[in-house]
mmCIF file of N, CA and C in Angstrom:
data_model
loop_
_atom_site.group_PDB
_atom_site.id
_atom_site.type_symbol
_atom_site.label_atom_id
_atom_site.label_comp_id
_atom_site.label_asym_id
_atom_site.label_seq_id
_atom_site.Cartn_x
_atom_site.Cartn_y
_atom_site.Cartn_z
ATOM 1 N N UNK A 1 150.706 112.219 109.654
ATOM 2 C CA UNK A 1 150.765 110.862 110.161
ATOM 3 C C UNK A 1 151.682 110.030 109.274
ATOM 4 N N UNK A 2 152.427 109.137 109.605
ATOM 5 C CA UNK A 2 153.513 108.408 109.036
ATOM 6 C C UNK A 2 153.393 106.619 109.946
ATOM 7 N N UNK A 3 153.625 106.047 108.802
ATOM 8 C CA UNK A 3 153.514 104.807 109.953
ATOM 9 C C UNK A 3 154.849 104.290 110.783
ATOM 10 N N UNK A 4 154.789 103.561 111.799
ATOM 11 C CA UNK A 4 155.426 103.443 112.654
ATOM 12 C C UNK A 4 156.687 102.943 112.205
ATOM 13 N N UNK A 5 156.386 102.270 111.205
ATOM 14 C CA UNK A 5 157.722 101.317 110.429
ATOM 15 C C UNK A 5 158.985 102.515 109.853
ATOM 16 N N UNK A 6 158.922 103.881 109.572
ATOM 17 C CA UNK A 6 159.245 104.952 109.508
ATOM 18 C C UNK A 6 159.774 105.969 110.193
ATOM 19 N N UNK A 7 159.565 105.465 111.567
ATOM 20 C CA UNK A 7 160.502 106.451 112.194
ATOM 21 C C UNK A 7 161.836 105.615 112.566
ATOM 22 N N UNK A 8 162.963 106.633 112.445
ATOM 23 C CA UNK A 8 164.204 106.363 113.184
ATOM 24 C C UNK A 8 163.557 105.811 114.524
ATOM 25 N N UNK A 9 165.039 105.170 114.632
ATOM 26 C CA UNK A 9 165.537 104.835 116.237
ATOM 27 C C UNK A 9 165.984 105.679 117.148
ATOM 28 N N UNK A 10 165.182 105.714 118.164
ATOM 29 C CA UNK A 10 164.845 107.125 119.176
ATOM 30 C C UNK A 10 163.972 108.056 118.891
ATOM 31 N N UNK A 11 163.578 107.843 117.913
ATOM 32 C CA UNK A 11 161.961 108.910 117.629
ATOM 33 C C UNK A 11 160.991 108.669 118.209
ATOM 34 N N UNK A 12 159.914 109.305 118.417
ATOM 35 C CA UNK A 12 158.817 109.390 119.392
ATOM 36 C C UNK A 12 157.677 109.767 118.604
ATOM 37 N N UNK A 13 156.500 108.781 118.927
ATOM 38 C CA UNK A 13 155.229 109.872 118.149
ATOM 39 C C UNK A 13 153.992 108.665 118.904
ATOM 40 N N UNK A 14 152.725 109.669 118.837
ATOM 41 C CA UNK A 14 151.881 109.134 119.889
ATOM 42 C C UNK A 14 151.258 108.196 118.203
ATOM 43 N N UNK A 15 150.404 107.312 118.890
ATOM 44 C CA UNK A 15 149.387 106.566 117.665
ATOM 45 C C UNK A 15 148.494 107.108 117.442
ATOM 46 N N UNK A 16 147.886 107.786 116.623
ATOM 47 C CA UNK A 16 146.653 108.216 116.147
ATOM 48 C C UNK A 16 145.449 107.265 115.475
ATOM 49 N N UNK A 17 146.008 106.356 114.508
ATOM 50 C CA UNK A 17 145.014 105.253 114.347
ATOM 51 C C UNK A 17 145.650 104.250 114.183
ATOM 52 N N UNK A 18 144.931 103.096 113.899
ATOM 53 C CA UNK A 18 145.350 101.617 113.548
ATOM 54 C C UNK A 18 144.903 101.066 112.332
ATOM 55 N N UNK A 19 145.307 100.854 111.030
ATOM 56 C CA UNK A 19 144.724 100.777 110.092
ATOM 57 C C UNK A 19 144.651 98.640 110.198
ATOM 58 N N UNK A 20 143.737 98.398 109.127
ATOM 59 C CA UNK A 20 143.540 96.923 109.018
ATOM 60 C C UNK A 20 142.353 96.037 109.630
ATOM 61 N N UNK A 21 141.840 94.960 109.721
ATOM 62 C CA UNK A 21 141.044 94.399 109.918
ATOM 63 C C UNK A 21 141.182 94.445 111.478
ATOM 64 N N UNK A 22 140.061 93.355 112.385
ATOM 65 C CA UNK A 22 139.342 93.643 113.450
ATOM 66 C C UNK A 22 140.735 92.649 114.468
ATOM 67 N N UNK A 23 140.981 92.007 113.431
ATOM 68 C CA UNK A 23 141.924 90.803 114.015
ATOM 69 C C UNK A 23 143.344 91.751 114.773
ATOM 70 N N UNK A 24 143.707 92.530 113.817
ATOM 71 C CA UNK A 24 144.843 93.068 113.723
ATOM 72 C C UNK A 24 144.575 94.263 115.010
ATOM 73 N N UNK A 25 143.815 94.928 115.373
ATOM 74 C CA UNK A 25 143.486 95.841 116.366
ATOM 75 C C UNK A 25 143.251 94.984 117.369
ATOM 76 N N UNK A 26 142.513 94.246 117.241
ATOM 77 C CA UNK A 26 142.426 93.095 119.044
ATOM 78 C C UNK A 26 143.902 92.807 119.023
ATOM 79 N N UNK A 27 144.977 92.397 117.988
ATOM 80 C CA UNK A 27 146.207 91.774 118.529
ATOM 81 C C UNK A 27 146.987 93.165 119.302
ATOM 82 N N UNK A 28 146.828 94.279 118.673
ATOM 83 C CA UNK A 28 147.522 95.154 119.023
ATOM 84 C C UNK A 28 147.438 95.813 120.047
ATOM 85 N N UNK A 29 145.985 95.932 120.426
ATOM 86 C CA UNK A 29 145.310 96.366 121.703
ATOM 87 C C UNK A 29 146.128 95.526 122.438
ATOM 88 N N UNK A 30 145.948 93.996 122.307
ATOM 89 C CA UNK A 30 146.183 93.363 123.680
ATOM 90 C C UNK A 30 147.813 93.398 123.827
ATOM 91 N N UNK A 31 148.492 93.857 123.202
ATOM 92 C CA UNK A 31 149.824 94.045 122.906
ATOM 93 C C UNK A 31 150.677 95.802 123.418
ATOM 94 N N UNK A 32 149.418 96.654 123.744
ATOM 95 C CA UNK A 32 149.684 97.556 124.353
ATOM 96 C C UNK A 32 149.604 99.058 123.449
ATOM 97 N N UNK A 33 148.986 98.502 122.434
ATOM 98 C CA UNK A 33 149.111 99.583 121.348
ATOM 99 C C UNK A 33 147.730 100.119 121.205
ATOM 100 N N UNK A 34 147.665 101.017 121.293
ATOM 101 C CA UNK A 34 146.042 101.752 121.182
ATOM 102 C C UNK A 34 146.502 103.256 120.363
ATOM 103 N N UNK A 35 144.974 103.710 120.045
ATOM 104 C CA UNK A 35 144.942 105.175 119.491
ATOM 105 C C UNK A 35 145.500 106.389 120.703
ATOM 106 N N UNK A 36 145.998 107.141 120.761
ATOM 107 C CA UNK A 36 146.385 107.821 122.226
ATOM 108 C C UNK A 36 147.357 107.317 122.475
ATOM 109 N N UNK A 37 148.454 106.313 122.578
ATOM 110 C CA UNK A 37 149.132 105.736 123.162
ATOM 111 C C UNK A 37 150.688 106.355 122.761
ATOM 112 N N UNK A 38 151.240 106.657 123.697
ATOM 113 C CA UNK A 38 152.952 107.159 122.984
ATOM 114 C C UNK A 38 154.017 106.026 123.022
ATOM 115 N N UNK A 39 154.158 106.130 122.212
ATOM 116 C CA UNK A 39 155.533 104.972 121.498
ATOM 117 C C UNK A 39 156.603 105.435 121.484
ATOM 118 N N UNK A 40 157.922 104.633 121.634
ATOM 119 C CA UNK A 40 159.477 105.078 120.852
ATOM 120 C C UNK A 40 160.079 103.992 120.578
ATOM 121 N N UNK A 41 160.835 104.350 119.374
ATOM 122 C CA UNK A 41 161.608 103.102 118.545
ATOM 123 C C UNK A 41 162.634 102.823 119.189
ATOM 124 N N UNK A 42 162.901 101.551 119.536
ATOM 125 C CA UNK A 42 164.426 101.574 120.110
ATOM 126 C C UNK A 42 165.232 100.865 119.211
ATOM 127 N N UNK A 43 164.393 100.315 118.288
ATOM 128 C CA UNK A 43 165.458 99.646 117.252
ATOM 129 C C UNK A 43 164.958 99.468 115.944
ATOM 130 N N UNK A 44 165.213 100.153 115.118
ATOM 131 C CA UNK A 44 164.375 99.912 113.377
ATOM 132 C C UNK A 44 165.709 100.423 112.771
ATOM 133 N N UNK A 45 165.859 98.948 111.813
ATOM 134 C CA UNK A 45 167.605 98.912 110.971
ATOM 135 C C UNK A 45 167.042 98.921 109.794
ATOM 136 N N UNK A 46 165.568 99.230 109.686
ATOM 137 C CA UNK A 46 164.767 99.168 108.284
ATOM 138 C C UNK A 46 164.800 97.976 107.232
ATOM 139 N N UNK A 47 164.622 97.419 108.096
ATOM 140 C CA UNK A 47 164.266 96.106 107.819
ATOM 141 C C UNK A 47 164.033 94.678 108.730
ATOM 142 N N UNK A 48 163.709 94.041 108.612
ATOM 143 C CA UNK A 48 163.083 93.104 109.535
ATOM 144 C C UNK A 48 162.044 93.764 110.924
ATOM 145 N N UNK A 49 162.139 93.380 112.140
ATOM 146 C CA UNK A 49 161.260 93.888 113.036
ATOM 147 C C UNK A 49 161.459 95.084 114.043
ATOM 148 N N UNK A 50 160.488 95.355 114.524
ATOM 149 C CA UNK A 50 161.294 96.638 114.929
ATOM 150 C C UNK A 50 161.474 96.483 116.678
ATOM 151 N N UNK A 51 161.698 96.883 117.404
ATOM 152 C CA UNK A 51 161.801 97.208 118.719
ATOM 153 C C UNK A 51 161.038 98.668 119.328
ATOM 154 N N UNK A 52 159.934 98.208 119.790
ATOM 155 C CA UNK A 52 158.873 99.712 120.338
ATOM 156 C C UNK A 52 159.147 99.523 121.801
ATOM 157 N N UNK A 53 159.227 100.542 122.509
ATOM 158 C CA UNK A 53 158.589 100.685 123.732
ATOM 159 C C UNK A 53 157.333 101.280 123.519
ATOM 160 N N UNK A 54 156.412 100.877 124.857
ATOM 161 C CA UNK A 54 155.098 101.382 124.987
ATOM 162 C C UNK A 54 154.915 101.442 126.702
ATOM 163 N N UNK A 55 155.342 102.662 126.999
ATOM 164 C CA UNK A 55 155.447 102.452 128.909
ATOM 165 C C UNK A 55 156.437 102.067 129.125
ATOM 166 N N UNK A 56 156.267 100.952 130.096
ATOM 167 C CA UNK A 56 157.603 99.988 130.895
ATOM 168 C C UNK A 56 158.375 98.562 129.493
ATOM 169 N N UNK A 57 157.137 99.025 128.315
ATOM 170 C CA UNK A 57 157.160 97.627 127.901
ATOM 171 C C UNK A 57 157.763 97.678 126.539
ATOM 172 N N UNK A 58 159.075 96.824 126.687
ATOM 173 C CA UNK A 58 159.504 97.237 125.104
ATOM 174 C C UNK A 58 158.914 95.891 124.477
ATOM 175 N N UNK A 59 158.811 95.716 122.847
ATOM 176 C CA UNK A 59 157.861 94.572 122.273
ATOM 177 C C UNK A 59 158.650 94.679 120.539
ATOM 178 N N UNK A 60 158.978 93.530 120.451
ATOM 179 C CA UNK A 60 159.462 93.410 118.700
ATOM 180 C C UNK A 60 157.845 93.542 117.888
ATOM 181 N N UNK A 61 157.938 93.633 116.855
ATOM 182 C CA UNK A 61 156.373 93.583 116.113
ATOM 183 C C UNK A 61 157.343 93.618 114.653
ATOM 184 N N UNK A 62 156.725 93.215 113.590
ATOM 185 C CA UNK A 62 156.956 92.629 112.273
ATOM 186 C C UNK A 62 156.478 93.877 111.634
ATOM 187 N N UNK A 63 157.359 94.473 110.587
ATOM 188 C CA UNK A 63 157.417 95.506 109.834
ATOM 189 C C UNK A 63 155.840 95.719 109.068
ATOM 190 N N UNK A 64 155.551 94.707 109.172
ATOM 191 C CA UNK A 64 153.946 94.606 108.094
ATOM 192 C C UNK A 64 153.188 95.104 109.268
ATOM 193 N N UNK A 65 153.306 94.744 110.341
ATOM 194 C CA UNK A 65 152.277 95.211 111.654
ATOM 195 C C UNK A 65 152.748 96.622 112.091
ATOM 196 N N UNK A 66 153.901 96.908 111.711
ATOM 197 C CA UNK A 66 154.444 98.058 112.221
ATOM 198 C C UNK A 66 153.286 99.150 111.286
ATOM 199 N N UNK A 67 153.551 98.937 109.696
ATOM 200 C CA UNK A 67 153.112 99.813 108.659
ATOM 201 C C UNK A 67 151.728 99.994 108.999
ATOM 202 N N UNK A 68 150.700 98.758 109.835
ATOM 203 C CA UNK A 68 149.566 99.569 110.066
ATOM 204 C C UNK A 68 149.035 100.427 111.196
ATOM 205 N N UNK A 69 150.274 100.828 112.110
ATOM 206 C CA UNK A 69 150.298 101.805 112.940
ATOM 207 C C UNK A 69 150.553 102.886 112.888
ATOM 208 N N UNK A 70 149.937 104.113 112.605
ATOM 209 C CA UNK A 70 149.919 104.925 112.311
ATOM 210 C C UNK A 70 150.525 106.302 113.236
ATOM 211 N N UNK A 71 151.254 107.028 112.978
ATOM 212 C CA UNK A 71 151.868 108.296 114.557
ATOM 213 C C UNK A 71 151.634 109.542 114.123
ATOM 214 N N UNK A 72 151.882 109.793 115.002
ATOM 215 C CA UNK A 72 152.399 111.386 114.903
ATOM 216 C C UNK A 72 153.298 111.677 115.636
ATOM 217 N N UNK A 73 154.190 112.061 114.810
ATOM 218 C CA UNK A 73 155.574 112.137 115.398
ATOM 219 C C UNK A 73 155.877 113.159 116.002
ATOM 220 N N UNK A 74 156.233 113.085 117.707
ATOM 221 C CA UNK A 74 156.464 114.364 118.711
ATOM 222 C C UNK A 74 157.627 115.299 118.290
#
């Protein structure tokens, strides 16, 4: 497992957990991010925010929120 903030752009890996308080999993849930869920980076310049798709839905998220998403990379 590696966190999300870590993969290249165009890498793929499903979420396995969500690390952090209760706050941070309700934001993410409602944001499309769950345990099970497959992700791909469409934009991480390794630094500042990144660009995920999740489905139909691509979504910026802040490198600190990125690091507590956890993958496994396909």
């Amino acid at each position: 497992m590696v966190p999300l903030a870590f993969l290249d752009e165009g890498a793929r890996g499903r979420i396995v957990r969500i690390t952090g308080g209760h706050g941070v999993l309700v934001r993410l849930t409602a944001m499309g991010f769950g345990p099970g869920r497959e992700v791909k980076v469409v934009r991480n310049q390794m630094a500042g925010p990144l660009v995920v798709a999740s489905g139909d839905t691509q979504v910026a998220i802040g490198r600190g929120m990125a690091m507590k998403i956890l993958v496994e990379v396909e």
